[in-house]
Coordinates of C-alpha atoms in Angstrom, one line a residue:
M290 CA 0.0 0.0 0.0
R291 CA 1.3 3.5 -0.9
L292 CA 2.0 5.5 2.2
P293 CA 0.5 9.0 2.2
T294 CA 3.0 11.8 1.5
D295 CA 3.0 15.5 1.8
R296 CA 3.0 15.6 -2.0
S297 CA -0.3 13.6 -2.2
R298 CA -2.0 16.3 -0.1
E299 CA -0.8 19.3 -2.0
Q300 CA -3.1 21.1 -4.4
P301 CA -1.4 20.8 -7.8
S302 CA -1.2 23.8 -10.0
L303 CA -3.4 23.4 -13.1
P304 CA -2.8 21.9 -15.6
A305 CA 0.9 21.1 -14.9
E306 CA 0.5 18.3 -12.4
L307 CA -2.8 16.8 -13.6
D308 CA -1.2 14.1 -15.5
D309 CA 0.9 13.1 -12.5
L310 CA -2.3 13.0 -10.4
L311 CA -4.0 10.8 -13.0
R312 CA -1.1 8.4 -13.1
T313 CA -0.9 8.1 -9.3
A314 CA -4.7 7.5 -9.1
R315 CA -4.5 4.8 -11.8
A316 CA -1.6 3.1 -10.1
D317 CA -3.3 3.1 -6.7
L318 CA -6.5 1.6 -8.3
A319 CA -4.5 -1.1 -10.0
A320 CA -2.8 -1.9 -6.7
G321 CA -6.1 -2.1 -4.9
C322 CA -5.2 0.8 -2.6
W323 CA -8.7 2.2 -2.4
S324 CA -8.2 4.3 0.7
D325 CA -5.2 5.9 -0.9
V326 CA -7.3 6.9 -4.0
R327 CA -9.8 8.5 -1.7
E328 CA -7.1 10.4 0.2
L329 CA -5.5 11.5 -3.0
L330 CA -8.7 12.8 -4.7
E331 CA -11.1 13.9 -1.9
G332 CA -11.1 17.7 -1.7
R333 CA -9.7 18.0 -5.2
E334 CA -12.9 19.4 -6.7
R335 CA -11.0 21.8 -8.9
E336 CA -8.9 19.1 -10.5
R337 CA -11.8 16.7 -10.8
E338 CA -13.8 19.4 -12.6
E339 CA -10.9 19.8 -15.0
R340 CA -10.5 16.0 -15.5
P341 CA -13.8 14.2 -14.8
E342 CA -12.1 10.8 -15.1
L343 CA -10.7 11.6 -11.6
D344 CA -14.3 11.4 -10.4
V345 CA -14.6 8.0 -12.0
Y346 CA -11.5 6.8 -10.2
L347 CA -12.8 8.2 -6.9
A348 CA -16.2 6.5 -7.5
E349 CA -14.5 3.2 -8.1
A350 CA -12.6 3.5 -4.9
E351 CA -15.9 4.3 -3.1
M352 CA -17.6 1.3 -4.6
R353 CA -14.7 -0.9 -3.5
M354 CA -15.1 0.5 0.0
A355 CA -18.8 -0.3 0.0
N356 CA -20.0 3.3 -0.4
A357 CA -22.4 2.9 -3.3
R358 CA -24.4 6.1 -2.6
Q359 CA -21.3 8.3 -2.8
A360 CA -20.2 6.4 -5.9
R361 CA -23.5 7.0 -7.6
T362 CA -23.5 10.7 -6.9
L363 CA -20.0 11.1 -8.3
L364 CA -20.8 9.0 -11.5
V365 CA -24.0 10.8 -12.2
A366 CA -22.1 14.1 -12.3
A367 CA -19.1 12.8 -14.2
I368 CA -20.7 10.8 -17.0
P369 CA -22.1 13.8 -19.0
M370 CA -18.7 15.4 -18.8
L371 CA -17.0 12.4 -20.5
E372 CA -18.5 12.8 -23.9
Q373 CA -15.1 14.1 -25.2
D374 CA -13.4 10.9 -24.0
A375 CA -11.9 10.1 -27.4
A376 CA -11.4 6.3 -26.8
G377 CA -14.5 6.0 -24.7
D378 CA -12.8 3.6 -22.3
V379 CA -13.3 5.9 -19.2
R380 CA -16.9 6.6 -20.1
R381 CA -17.6 2.9 -20.5
R382 CA -16.0 2.2 -17.2
A383 CA -18.0 4.9 -15.6
I384 CA -21.3 3.7 -17.0
N385 CA -20.6 0.1 -15.9
L386 CA -19.8 1.4 -12.4
L387 CA -23.0 3.4 -12.2
G388 CA -24.9 0.2 -13.0
A389 CA -23.1 -1.6 -10.2
A390 CA -23.9 1.2 -7.8
H391 CA -27.6 1.0 -8.8
F392 CA -27.5 -2.8 -8.2
A393 CA -25.9 -2.4 -4.8
L394 CA -28.6 0.1 -3.8
G395 CA -31.4 -2.3 -5.0
E396 CA -32.3 -0.1 -7.9
Y397 CA -32.6 -3.0 -10.4
A398 CA -34.6 -1.3 -13.2
E399 CA -32.1 1.5 -13.3
A400 CA -29.2 -0.9 -13.1
E401 CA -30.5 -3.0 -16.0
A402 CA -31.1 0.1 -18.2
V403 CA -27.6 1.4 -17.4
F404 CA -26.0 -2.0 -18.1
A405 CA -27.8 -2.2 -21.4
R406 CA -26.3 1.1 -22.4
A407 CA -22.9 -0.1 -21.2
L408 CA -23.2 -3.3 -23.3
E409 CA -24.1 -1.3 -26.4
L410 CA -21.0 0.9 -26.0
A411 CA -18.8 -2.1 -25.3
Y412 CA -19.9 -3.9 -28.4
A413 CA -19.5 -0.7 -30.5
A414 CA -15.9 -0.3 -29.3
G415 CA -15.0 -4.0 -29.5
D416 CA -14.1 -4.0 -25.8
L417 CA -14.5 -7.7 -25.0
I418 CA -13.5 -7.3 -21.3
A419 CA -16.3 -4.7 -20.9
V420 CA -18.7 -7.0 -22.7
A421 CA -17.9 -9.8 -20.4
R422 CA -18.2 -7.6 -17.3
V423 CA -21.6 -6.3 -18.3
M424 CA -22.9 -9.8 -19.2
N425 CA -21.8 -10.9 -15.7
N426 CA -23.7 -8.0 -14.2
L427 CA -26.8 -8.6 -16.2
G428 CA -26.7 -12.2 -15.0
A429 CA -26.7 -11.0 -11.4
I430 CA -29.8 -8.9 -12.0
A431 CA -31.6 -11.8 -13.7
N432 CA -30.8 -14.1 -10.8
V433 CA -32.1 -11.6 -8.2
K434 CA -35.3 -11.4 -10.3
G435 CA -35.6 -15.2 -10.0
E436 CA -34.7 -15.8 -13.7
G437 CA -32.1 -18.5 -13.1
E438 CA -31.9 -19.9 -16.7
R439 CA -31.6 -16.4 -18.1
A440 CA -28.9 -15.6 -15.6
L441 CA -26.9 -18.7 -16.6
G442 CA -27.3 -17.6 -20.2
F443 CA -25.6 -14.3 -19.5
Y444 CA -22.8 -16.1 -17.5
G445 CA -22.4 -18.5 -20.3
L446 CA -21.4 -15.6 -22.5
A447 CA -19.2 -13.8 -20.0
L448 CA -17.1 -16.8 -18.9
P449 CA -15.7 -17.8 -22.4
A450 CA -14.7 -14.2 -23.0
Y451 CA -12.8 -14.0 -19.7
E452 CA -11.2 -17.3 -20.4
R453 CA -10.1 -16.3 -23.9
L454 CA -8.6 -13.0 -22.5
E455 CA -7.1 -14.9 -19.5
V456 CA -8.8 -12.6 -17.0
M457 CA -8.6 -14.8 -13.9
L458 CA -10.5 -12.4 -11.6
G459 CA -13.4 -12.1 -14.0
Q460 CA -13.5 -15.9 -14.3
A461 CA -13.6 -16.2 -10.5
E462 CA -16.4 -13.7 -10.2
T463 CA -18.4 -15.4 -12.9
H464 CA -18.0 -18.9 -11.4
H465 CA -19.1 -17.5 -8.0
N466 CA -22.2 -16.0 -9.6
I467 CA -23.0 -19.2 -11.5
A468 CA -22.7 -21.0 -8.1
I469 CA -25.2 -18.7 -6.6
T470 CA -27.7 -19.3 -9.4
Y471 CA -27.3 -23.1 -9.2
R472 CA -27.7 -22.9 -5.4
D473 CA -30.9 -20.9 -5.8
M474 CA -32.1 -23.6 -8.2
R475 CA -31.2 -26.2 -5.6
C476 CA -28.6 -27.8 -7.9
Y477 CA -26.1 -28.2 -5.1
P478 CA -23.4 -30.3 -6.7
Q479 CA -23.1 -27.9 -9.7
A480 CA -23.1 -25.0 -7.2
E481 CA -20.2 -26.5 -5.2
H482 CA -18.2 -27.2 -8.4
H483 CA -18.4 -23.6 -9.5
E484 CA -17.8 -22.2 -6.0
R485 CA -14.6 -24.3 -5.6
R486 CA -13.5 -23.1 -9.1
A487 CA -14.1 -19.5 -8.0
L488 CA -12.1 -20.1 -4.9
A489 CA -9.1 -21.5 -6.8
L490 CA -9.2 -18.7 -9.4
A491 CA -9.5 -16.0 -6.7
R492 CA -6.4 -17.4 -5.0
D493 CA -4.5 -17.4 -8.3
A494 CA -5.6 -13.9 -8.9
R495 CA -4.6 -12.9 -5.3
D496 CA -8.0 -11.3 -4.7
P497 CA -9.0 -11.8 -1.1
R498 CA -12.4 -10.2 -1.6
V499 CA -13.6 -12.8 -4.1
E500 CA -11.8 -15.6 -2.2
Q501 CA -13.9 -14.8 0.9
M502 CA -17.1 -14.5 -1.2
A503 CA -16.4 -18.0 -2.4
R504 CA -15.8 -19.2 1.1
V505 CA -19.1 -17.8 2.2
G506 CA -20.8 -19.5 -0.7
L507 CA -19.3 -22.8 0.3
A508 CA -20.5 -22.2 3.9
E509 CA -24.0 -21.5 2.7
L510 CA -24.0 -24.7 0.7
A511 CA -22.8 -26.6 3.8
L512 CA -25.7 -25.1 5.7
L513 CA -28.3 -26.0 3.0
R514 CA -27.0 -29.6 3.1
G515 CA -27.4 -29.9 6.9
N516 CA -23.9 -29.2 8.1
A517 CA -24.6 -26.2 10.3
R518 CA -21.4 -26.5 12.4
G519 CA -19.2 -26.7 9.3
A520 CA -21.0 -23.7 7.9
D521 CA -20.6 -21.8 11.1
G522 CA -16.8 -22.4 11.1
E523 CA -16.3 -21.5 7.5
A524 CA -18.4 -18.4 7.5
T525 CA -16.9 -17.2 10.8
R526 CA -13.4 -17.4 9.3
A527 CA -14.6 -15.5 6.3
A528 CA -16.2 -12.8 8.5
V529 CA -12.9 -12.3 10.4
A530 CA -10.9 -12.1 7.2
C531 CA -13.4 -9.5 5.8
A532 CA -13.3 -7.5 9.0
S533 CA -9.6 -7.2 8.8
A534 CA -9.5 -6.4 5.1
P535 CA -11.7 -4.3 5.6
D536 CA -14.6 -5.5 3.5
P537 CA -17.8 -4.5 5.3
I538 CA -20.2 -5.9 2.7
G539 CA -18.4 -9.2 2.6
E540 CA -18.4 -9.2 6.4
A541 CA -22.1 -8.6 6.5
D542 CA -22.8 -11.5 4.1
A543 CA -20.5 -13.8 6.1
L544 CA -22.2 -12.8 9.4
R545 CA -25.6 -13.5 7.9
V546 CA -24.5 -17.1 7.2
V547 CA -23.0 -17.4 10.7
G548 CA -26.3 -16.2 12.1
E549 CA -28.3 -18.7 10.1
A550 CA -25.9 -21.6 11.1
R551 CA -26.1 -20.7 14.8
A552 CA -29.9 -20.6 14.6
A553 CA -29.8 -24.1 13.0
I554 CA -27.5 -25.3 15.8
G555 CA -29.9 -23.9 18.4
A556 CA -27.8 -21.0 19.7
R557 CA -30.5 -18.5 19.2
D558 CA -29.2 -15.7 21.3
E559 CA -25.9 -15.8 19.5
A560 CA -27.7 -16.0 16.2
L561 CA -29.7 -12.9 16.9
D562 CA -26.7 -10.9 17.9
V563 CA -24.8 -11.9 14.7
L564 CA -27.8 -11.2 12.5
E565 CA -28.3 -7.8 14.0
R566 CA -24.7 -7.0 13.2
A567 CA -25.1 -8.2 9.6
V568 CA -28.2 -6.0 9.1
A569 CA -26.5 -2.9 10.6
L570 CA -23.4 -3.3 8.5
A571 CA -25.3 -3.8 5.2
R572 CA -27.6 -0.9 6.0
R573 CA -24.8 1.4 6.9
H574 CA -23.1 0.8 3.6
G575 CA -26.3 0.8 1.5
H576 CA -26.2 -2.7 0.1
S577 CA -29.9 -3.5 -0.3
L578 CA -29.5 -7.2 -1.4
I579 CA -27.4 -8.3 1.6
E580 CA -29.5 -6.2 4.0
S581 CA -32.7 -7.9 2.7
E582 CA -31.2 -11.4 3.0
A583 CA -30.0 -10.6 6.6
L584 CA -33.5 -9.3 7.4
R585 CA -35.1 -12.4 6.0
A586 CA -32.8 -14.6 8.1
R587 CA -33.7 -12.6 11.2
A588 CA -37.4 -12.9 10.4
H589 CA -37.0 -16.7 10.2
L590 CA -35.3 -16.7 13.6
F591 CA -38.0 -14.5 15.2
A592 CA -40.7 -16.8 13.8
A593 CA -38.9 -19.8 15.3
C594 CA -38.8 -18.0 18.6
G595 CA -42.6 -17.3 18.4
L596 CA -42.0 -13.6 17.9
D597 CA -44.5 -13.3 15.1
S598 CA -44.8 -9.5 15.1
A599 CA -41.1 -9.0 14.8
A600 CA -40.9 -11.7 12.1
R601 CA -43.6 -10.0 10.0
A602 CA -41.9 -6.6 10.4
D603 CA -38.5 -7.9 9.2
A604 CA -40.1 -9.8 6.3
E605 CA -42.0 -6.8 5.2
S606 CA -38.8 -4.6 5.5
A607 CA -37.0 -7.1 3.3
R608 CA -39.7 -7.1 0.7
R609 CA -39.9 -3.3 0.6
L610 CA -36.2 -3.0 0.4
M611 CA -35.9 -5.3 -2.6
G612 CA -39.1 -4.3 -4.4
S613 CA -41.7 -6.4 -6.1
E614 CA -39.2 -7.8 -8.5
T615 CA -37.6 -10.0 -5.8
P616 CA -39.3 -13.3 -5.1
D617 CA -39.8 -14.4 -1.5
G618 CA -37.7 -17.2 -0.3

């Protein structure tokens, strides 16, 4: 991680140091130093107005740090200013990020419309990586809407492109998403195969975020197959890893599985405490899907405890959060 320096806090004189600022932001993004990008670019309104791609880089850092609302605000302002992006690559990146922000915030109709535009631009530019990325995102939306076969169709287009381009992280993310769809379709052997493939590829790509996502996926499969103690151990380890990263959205999802596992074991007080932490984390960072899933898990726990009023309140909050497009389950 790049250590902050006095130079990174200085206000560069325009336009002499703008190129240096851009190079530093790109390097920090490539290295995964999201907080360094934020430190570098926050408070640089003058420079970001001059070079709107800096807003895109800041938005990407905010997304990586689970701040989807801030990312959306930055991107909505930046995208109209990127019409003069000659190659269009920054604009395509910004539009795809905006779709991801809408998705995280549970705005699925908006996300789908933005991703459709991103796909159109990617095809026009012959940008195969962007095409694969958008296909993966469209698959995630289809799965949330309960359209499993359609989701697998999108993933079936994304995965060969990532393989041809040898993009390991993209392959890992797609295998993880395929695993989720198979899990939701109750095809557990296929789900486990793809989740283990995602885990191996994430390790090879040295991406701890996707590695922990795959571990949580395997924990959830263990729980669905009746191995609550194994699920508890696997998800707890993932939650600890995400907390130290830090990856608050990954931590919230891992805690949800820990809570469900402990409820299945019979440790209801512990389960409630963990699920409350999962709901609070997801809510604080504006991730509607994970908050909804944690609320549903807590609703099931309340119902098992005979707390019908609390169960109905959580179930209704989950439905309202996700909208009518999301099936119950």
